[in-house]
PDB file of C-alpha atoms in Angstrom:
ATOM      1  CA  UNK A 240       0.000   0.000   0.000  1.00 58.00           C
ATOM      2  CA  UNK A 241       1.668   3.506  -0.853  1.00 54.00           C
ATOM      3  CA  UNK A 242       1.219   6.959   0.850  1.00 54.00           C
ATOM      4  CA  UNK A 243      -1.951   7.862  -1.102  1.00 57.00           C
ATOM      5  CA  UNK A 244      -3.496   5.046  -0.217  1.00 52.00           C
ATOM      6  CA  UNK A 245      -2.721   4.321   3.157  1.00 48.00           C
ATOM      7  CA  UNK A 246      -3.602   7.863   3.450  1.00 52.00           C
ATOM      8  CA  UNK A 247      -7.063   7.493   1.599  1.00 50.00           C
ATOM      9  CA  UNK A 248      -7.659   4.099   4.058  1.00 53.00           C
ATOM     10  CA  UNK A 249      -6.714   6.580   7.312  1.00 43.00           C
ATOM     11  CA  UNK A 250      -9.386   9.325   5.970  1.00 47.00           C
ATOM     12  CA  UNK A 251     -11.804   6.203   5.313  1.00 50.00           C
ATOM     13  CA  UNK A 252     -11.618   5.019   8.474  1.00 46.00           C
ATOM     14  CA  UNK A 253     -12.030   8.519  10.750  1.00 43.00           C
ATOM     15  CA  UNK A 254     -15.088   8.821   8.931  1.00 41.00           C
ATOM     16  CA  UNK A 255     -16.469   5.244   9.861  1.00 39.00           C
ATOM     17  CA  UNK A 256     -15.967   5.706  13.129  1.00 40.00           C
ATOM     18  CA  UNK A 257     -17.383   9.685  13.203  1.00 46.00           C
ATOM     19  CA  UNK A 258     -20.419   7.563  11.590  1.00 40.00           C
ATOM     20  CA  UNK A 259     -20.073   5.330  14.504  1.00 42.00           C
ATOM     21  CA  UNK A 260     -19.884   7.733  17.256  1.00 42.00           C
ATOM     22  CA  UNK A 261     -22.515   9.821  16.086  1.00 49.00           C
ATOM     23  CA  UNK A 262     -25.282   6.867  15.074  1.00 50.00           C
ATOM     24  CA  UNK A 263     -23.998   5.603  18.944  1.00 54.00           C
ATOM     25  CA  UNK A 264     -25.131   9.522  20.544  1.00 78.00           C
ATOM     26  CA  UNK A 265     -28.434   9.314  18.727  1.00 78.00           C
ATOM     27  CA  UNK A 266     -28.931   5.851  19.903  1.00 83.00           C
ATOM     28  CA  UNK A 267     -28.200   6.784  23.080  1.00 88.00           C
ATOM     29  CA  UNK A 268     -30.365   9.813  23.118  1.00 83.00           C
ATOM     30  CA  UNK A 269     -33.118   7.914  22.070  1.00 82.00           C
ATOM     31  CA  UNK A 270     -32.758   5.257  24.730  1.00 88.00           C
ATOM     32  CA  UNK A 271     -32.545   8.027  27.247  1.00 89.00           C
ATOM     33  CA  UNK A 272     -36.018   9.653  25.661  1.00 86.00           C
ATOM     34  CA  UNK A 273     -37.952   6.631  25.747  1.00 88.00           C
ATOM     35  CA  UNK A 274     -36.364   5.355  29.164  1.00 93.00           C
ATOM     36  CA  UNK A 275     -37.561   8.521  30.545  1.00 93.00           C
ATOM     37  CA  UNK A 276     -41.598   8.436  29.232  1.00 91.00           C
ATOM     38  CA  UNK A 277     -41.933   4.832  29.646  1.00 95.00           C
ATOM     39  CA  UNK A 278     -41.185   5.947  33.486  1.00 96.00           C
ATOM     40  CA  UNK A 279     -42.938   8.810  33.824  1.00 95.00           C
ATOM     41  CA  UNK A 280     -45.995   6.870  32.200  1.00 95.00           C
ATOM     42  CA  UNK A 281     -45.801   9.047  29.367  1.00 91.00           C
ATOM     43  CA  UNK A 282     -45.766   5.914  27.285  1.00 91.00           C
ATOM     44  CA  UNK A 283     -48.404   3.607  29.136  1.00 93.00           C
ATOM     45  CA  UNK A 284     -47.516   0.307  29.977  1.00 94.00           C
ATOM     46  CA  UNK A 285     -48.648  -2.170  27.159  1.00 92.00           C
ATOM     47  CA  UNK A 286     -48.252   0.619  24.592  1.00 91.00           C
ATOM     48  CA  UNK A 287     -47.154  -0.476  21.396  1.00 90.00           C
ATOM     49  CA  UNK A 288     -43.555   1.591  20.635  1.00 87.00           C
ATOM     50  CA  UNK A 289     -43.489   1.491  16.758  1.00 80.00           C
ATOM     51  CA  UNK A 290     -40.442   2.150  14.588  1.00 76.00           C
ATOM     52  CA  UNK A 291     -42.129   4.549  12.790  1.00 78.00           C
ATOM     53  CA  UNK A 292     -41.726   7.221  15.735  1.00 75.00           C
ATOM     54  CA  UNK A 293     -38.073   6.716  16.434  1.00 76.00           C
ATOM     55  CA  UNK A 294     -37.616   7.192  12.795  1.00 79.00           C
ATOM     56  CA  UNK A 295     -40.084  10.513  12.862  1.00 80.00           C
ATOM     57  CA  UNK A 296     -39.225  11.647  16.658  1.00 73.00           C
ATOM     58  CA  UNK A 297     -35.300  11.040  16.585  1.00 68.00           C
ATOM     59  CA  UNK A 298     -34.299  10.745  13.038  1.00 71.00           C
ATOM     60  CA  UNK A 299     -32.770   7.777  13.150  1.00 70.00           C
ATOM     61  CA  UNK A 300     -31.601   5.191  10.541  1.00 78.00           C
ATOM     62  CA  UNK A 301     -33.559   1.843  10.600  1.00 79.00           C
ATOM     63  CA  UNK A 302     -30.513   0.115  12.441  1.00 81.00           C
ATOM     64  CA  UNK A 303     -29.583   2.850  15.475  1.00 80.00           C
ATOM     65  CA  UNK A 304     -33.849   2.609  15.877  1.00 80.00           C
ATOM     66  CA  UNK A 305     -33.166  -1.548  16.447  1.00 84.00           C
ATOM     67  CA  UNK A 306     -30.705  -0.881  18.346  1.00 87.00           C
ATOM     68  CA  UNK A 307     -32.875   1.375  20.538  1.00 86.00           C
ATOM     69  CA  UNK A 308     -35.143  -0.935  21.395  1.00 89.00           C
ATOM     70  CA  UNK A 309     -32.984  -4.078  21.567  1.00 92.00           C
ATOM     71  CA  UNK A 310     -31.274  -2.184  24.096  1.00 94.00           C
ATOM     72  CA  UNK A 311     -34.286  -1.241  25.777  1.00 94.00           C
ATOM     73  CA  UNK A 312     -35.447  -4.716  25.615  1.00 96.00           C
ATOM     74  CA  UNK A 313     -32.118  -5.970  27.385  1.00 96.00           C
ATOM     75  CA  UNK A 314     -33.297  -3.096  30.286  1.00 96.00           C
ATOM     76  CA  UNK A 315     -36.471  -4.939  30.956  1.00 96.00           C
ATOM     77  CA  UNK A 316     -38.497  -1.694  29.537  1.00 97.00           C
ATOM     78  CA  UNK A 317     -39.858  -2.727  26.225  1.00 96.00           C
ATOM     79  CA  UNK A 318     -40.808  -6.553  25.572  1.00 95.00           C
ATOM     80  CA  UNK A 319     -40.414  -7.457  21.109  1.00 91.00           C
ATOM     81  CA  UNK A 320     -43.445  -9.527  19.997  1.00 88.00           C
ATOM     82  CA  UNK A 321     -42.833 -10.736  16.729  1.00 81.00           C
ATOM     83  CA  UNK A 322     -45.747 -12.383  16.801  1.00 74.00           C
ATOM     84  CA  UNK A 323     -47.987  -9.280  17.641  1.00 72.00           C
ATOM     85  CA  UNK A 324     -46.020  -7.580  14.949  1.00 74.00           C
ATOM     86  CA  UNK A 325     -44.058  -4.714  17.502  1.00 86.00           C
ATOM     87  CA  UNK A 326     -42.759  -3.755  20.413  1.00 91.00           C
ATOM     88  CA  UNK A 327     -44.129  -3.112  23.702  1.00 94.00           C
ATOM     89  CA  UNK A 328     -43.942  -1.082  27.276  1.00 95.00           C
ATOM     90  CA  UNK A 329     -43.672  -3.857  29.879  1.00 95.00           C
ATOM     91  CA  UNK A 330     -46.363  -3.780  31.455  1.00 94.00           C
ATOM     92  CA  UNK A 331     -47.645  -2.764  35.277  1.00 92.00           C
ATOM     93  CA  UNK A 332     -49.728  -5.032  36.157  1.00 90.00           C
ATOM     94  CA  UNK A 333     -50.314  -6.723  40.116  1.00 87.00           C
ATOM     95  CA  UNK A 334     -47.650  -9.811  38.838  1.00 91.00           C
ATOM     96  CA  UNK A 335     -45.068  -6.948  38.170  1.00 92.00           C
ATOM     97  CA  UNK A 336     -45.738  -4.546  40.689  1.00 92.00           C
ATOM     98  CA  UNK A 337     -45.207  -7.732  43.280  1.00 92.00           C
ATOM     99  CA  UNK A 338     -41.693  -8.686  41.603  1.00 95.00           C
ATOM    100  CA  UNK A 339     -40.669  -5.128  41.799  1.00 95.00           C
ATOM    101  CA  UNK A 340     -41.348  -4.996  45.481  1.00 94.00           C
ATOM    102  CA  UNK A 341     -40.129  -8.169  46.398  1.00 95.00           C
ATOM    103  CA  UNK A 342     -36.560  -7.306  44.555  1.00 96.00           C
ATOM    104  CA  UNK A 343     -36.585  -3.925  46.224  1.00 96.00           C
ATOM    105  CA  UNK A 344     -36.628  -5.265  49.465  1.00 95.00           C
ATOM    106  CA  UNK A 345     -34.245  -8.047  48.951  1.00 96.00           C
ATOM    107  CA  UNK A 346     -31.771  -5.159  47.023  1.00 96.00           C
ATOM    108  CA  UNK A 347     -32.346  -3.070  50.296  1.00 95.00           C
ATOM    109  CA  UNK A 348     -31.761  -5.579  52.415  1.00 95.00           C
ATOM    110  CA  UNK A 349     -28.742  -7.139  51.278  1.00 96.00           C
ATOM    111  CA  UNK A 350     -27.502  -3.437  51.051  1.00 97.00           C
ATOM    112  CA  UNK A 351     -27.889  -2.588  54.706  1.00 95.00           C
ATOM    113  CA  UNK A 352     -25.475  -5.608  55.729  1.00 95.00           C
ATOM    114  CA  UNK A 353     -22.995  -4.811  53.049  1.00 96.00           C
ATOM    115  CA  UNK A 354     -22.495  -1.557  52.966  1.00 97.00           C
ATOM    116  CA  UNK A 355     -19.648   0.149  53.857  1.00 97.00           C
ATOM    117  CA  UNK A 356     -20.148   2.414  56.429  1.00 97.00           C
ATOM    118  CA  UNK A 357     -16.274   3.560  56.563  1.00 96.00           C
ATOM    119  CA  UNK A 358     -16.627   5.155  53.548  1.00 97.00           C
ATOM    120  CA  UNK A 359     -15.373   8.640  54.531  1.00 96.00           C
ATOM    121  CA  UNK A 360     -17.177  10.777  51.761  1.00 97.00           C
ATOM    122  CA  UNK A 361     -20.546   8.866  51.967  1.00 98.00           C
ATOM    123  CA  UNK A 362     -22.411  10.894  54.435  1.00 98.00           C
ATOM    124  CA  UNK A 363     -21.648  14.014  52.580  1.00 98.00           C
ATOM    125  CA  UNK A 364     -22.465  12.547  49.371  1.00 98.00           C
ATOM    126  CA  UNK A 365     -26.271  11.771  50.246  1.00 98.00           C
ATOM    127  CA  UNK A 366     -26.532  14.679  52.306  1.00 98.00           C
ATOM    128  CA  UNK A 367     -25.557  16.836  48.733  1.00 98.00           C
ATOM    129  CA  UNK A 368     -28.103  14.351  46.251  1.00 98.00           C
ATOM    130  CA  UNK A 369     -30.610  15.052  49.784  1.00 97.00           C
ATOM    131  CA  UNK A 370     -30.686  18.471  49.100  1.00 97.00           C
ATOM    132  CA  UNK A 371     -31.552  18.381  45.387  1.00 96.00           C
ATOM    133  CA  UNK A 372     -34.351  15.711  46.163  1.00 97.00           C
ATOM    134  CA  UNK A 373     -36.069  18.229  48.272  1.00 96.00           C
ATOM    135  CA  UNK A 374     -35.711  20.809  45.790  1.00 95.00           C
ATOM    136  CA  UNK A 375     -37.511  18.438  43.302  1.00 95.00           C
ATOM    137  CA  UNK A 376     -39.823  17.119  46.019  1.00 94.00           C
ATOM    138  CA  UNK A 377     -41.223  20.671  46.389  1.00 92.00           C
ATOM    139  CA  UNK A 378     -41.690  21.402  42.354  1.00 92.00           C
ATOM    140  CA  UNK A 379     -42.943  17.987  42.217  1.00 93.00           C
ATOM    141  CA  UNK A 380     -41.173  16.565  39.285  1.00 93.00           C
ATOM    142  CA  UNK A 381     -41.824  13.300  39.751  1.00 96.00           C
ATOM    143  CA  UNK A 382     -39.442  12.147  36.873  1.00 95.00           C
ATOM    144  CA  UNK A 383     -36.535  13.878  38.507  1.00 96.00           C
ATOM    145  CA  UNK A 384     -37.585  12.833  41.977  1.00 97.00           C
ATOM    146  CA  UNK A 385     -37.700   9.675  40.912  1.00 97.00           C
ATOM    147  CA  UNK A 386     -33.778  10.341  39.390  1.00 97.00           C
ATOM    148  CA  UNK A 387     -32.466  11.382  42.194  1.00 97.00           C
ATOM    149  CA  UNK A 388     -33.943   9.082  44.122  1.00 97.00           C
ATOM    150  CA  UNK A 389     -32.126   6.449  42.529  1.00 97.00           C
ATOM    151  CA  UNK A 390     -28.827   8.470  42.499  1.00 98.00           C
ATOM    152  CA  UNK A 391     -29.169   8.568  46.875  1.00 98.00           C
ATOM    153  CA  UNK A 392     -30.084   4.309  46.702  1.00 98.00           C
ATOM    154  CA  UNK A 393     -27.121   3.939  44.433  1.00 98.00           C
ATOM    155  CA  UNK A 394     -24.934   5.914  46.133  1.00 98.00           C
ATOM    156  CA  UNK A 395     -24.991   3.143  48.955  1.00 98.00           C
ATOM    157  CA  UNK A 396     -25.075   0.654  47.045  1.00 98.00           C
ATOM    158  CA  UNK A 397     -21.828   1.304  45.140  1.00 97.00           C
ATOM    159  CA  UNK A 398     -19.892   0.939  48.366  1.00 98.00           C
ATOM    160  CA  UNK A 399     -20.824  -2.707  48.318  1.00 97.00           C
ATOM    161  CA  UNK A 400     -17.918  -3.135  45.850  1.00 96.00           C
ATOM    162  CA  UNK A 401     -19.890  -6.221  44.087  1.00 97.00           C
ATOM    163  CA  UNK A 402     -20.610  -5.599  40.228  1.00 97.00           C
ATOM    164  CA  UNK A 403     -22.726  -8.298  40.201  1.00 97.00           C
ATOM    165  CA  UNK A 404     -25.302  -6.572  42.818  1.00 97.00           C
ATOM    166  CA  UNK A 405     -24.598  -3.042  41.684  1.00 98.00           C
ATOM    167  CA  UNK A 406     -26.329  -3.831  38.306  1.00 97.00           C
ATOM    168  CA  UNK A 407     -29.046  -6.113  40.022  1.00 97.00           C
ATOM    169  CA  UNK A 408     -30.174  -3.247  42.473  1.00 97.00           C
ATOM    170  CA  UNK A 409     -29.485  -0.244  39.477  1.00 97.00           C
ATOM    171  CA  UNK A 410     -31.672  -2.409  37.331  1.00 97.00           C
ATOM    172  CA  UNK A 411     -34.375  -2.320  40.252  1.00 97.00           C
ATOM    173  CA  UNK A 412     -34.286   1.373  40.935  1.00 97.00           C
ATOM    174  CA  UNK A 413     -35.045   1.736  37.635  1.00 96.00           C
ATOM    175  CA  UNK A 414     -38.101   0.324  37.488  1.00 97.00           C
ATOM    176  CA  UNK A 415     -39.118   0.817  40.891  1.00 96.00           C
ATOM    177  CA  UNK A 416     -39.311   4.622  39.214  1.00 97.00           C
ATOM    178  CA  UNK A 417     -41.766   3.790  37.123  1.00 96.00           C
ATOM    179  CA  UNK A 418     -43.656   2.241  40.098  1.00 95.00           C
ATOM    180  CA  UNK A 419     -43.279   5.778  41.951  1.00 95.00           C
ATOM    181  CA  UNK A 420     -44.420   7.847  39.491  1.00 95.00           C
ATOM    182  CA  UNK A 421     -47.656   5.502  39.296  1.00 93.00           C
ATOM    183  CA  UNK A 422     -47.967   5.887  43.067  1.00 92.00           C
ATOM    184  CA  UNK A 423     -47.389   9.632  42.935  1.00 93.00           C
ATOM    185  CA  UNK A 424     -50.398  10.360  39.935  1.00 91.00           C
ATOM    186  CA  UNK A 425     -52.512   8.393  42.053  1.00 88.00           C
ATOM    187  CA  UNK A 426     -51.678   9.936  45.194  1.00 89.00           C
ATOM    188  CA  UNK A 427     -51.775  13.472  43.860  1.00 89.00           C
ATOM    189  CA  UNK A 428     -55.721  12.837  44.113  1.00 86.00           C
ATOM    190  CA  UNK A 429     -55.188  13.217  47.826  1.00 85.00           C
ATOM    191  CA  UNK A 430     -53.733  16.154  48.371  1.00 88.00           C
ATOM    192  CA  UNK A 431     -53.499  15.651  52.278  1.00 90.00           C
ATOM    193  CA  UNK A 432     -52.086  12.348  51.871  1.00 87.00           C
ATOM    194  CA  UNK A 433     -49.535  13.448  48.840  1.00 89.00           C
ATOM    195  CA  UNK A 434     -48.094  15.931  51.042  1.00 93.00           C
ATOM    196  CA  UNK A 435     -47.507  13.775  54.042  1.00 93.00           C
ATOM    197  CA  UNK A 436     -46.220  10.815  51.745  1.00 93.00           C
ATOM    198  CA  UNK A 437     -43.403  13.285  50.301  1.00 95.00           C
ATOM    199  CA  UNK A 438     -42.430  14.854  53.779  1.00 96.00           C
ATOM    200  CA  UNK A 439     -42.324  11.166  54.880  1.00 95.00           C
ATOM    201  CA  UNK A 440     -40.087  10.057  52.524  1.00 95.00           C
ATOM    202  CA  UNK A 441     -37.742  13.581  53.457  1.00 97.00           C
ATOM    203  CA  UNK A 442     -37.680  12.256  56.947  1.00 97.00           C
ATOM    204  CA  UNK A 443     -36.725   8.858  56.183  1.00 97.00           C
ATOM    205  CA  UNK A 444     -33.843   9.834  53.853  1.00 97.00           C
ATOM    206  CA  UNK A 445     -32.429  12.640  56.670  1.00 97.00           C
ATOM    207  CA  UNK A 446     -32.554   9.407  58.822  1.00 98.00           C
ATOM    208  CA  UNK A 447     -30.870   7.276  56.755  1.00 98.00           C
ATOM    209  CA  UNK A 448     -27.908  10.001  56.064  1.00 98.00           C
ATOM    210  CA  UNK A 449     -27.325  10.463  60.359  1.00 98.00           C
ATOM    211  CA  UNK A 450     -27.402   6.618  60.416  1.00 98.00           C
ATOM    212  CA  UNK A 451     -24.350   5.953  57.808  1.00 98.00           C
ATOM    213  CA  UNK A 452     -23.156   9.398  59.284  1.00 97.00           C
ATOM    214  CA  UNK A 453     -23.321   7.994  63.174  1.00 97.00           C
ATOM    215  CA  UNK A 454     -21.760   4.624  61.309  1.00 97.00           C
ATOM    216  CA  UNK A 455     -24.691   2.759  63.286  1.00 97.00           C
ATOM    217  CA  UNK A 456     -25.629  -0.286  60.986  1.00 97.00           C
ATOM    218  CA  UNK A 457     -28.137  -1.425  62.961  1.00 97.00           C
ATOM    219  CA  UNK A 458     -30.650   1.552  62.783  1.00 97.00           C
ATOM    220  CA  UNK A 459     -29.852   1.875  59.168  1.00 97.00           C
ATOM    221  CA  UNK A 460     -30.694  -1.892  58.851  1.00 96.00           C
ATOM    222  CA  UNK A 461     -34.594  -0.752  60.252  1.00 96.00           C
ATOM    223  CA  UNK A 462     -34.350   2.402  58.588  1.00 97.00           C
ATOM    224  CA  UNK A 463     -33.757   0.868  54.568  1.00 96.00           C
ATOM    225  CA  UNK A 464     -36.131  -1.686  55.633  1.00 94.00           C
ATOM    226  CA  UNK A 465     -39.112   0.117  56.575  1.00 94.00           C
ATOM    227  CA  UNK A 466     -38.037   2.341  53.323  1.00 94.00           C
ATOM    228  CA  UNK A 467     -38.674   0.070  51.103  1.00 93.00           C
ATOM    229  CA  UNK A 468     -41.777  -1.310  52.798  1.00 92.00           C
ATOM    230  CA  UNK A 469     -43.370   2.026  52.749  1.00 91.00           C
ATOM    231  CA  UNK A 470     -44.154   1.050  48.609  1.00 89.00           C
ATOM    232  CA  UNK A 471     -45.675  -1.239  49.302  1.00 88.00           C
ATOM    233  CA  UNK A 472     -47.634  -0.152  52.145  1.00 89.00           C
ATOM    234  CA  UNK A 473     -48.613   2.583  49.995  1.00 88.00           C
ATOM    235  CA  UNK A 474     -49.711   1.064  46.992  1.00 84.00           C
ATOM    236  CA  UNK A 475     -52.037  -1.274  49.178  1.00 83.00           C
ATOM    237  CA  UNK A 476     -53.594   1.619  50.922  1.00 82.00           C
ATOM    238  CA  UNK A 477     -54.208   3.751  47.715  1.00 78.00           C
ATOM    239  CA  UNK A 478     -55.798   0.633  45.356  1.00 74.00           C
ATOM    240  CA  UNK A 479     -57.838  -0.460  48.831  1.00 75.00           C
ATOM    241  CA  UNK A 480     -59.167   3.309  48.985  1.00 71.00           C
ATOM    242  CA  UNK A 481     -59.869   3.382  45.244  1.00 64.00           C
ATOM    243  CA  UNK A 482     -61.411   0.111  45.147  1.00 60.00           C
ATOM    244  CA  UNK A 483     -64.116   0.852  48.167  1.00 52.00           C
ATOM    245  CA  UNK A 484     -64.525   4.010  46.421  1.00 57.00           C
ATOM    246  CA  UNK A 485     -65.927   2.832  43.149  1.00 54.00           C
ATOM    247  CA  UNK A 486     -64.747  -0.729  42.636  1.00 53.00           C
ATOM    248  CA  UNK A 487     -62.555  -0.228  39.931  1.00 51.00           C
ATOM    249  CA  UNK A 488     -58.536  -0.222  39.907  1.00 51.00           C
ATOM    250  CA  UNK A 489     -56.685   2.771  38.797  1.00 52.00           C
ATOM    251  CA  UNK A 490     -57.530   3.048  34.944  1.00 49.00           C
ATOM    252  CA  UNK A 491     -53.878   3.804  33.574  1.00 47.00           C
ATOM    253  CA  UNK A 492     -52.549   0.235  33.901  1.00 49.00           C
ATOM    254  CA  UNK A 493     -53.896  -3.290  33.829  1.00 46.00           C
ATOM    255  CA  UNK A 494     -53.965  -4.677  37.161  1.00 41.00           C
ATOM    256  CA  UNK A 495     -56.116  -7.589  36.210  1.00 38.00           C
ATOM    257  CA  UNK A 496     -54.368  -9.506  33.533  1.00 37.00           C
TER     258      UNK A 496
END
């Protein structure tokens, strides 16, 4: 190969992978996009997700869209029927609300007898993501609440120092956002109830921060615990005060199939 044409390979192949790197960024973006409405129930659960609209909504070539939802598919979010001809939101029905609470707990609970409390930048570190929940807490941006509410959980988490767990408890969070923002819409109803259930949730995180702070596993042990049992305590409350209201379950998701 001479100069010209090594030269005319080089050029070749910093375009190939500017092609790369820029069908990757609009992949990514689009992951991000639909990660982010699928959560906030933007896209309903059971939707169908067609490739039309990632072609329309993010421009994108035939292959980044694939790779879109293959990747969101890998995530859990989006389930590929071939069979129904599409793609779909996972759906939030009583069999998947149950598996999300149930790995919550056991994420939460594994966490409070790993986690390493001599970790000397911890404390400050939720006490800083803390602060920017209640700021979002009190605008009630329940997508970014339910952000940074996985940013405080995973904060702990990572000082497990276990891969393996880190993306089993990430990959809970993440969906256990989607579960929030369905509690939240239905709590917002209840204005009383909405209010105490976010100044509730302040309290328990302030707790949790003086517990890793004061190095005490044991209270943070009750405190995670009865964290993540407040979902769940929730969600039966709310669909028990809906049902004797007018015997239906909330309309935005299938709960009976």
């Amino acid at each position: 190969m001479n100069s010209t044409e090594l030269g005319a390979r080089v050029k070749e192949d910093a375009v190939t992978r500017q092609v790369g790197a820029q069908r990757g960024s609009q992949t990514d973006a689009a992951v991000a996009e639909l990660r982010s409405r699928i959560i906030d129930l933007t896209l309903l659960p059971g939707s169908r997700i067609d490739e039309p609209l990632l072609l329309e909504q993010f421009r994108l070539g035939r292959t980044p869209a694939r790779e879109a939802l293959n990747r969101l598919a890998a995530e859990g979010f989006v389930i590929i029927q071939p069979g129904r001809g599409g793609t779909f939101v996972r759906p939030l029905d009583l069999d998947e609300i149950g598996d999300i609470l149930g790995a919550r707990q056991l994420a939460e609970s594994i966490l409070s007898q790993r986690c390493r409390l001599d970790d000397e930048s911890l404390a400050d570190d939720l006490s800083a993501i803390h602060a920017e929940y209640a700021l979002q807490v009190r605008d009630r941006n329940y997508l970014l609440i339910t952000e940074i509410n996985e940013r405080f959980h995973m904060r702990l988490h990572r000082t497990v120092g276990n891969s393996f767990f880190y993306d089993f408890a990430e990959s809970t969070h993440r969906h256990n956002r989607r579960l929030n923002v369905y509690l939240y819409k239905l709590e917002s109803n209840v204005a009383a109830q909405h209010l105490w259930e976010f100044e509730n949730d302040l309290q328990e995180h302030d707790a949790i921060v003086h517990a890793v702070a004061a190095r005490d596993r044991d209270l943070l042990q009750s405190l995670l615990n009865e964290h993540a049992d407040g979902t769940q305590r929730r969600l039966v409350q709310l669909l028990r005060q809906r049902t004797l209201e007018d015997g239906t379950a909330p309309a935005f998701v299938d709960l009976g199939s």
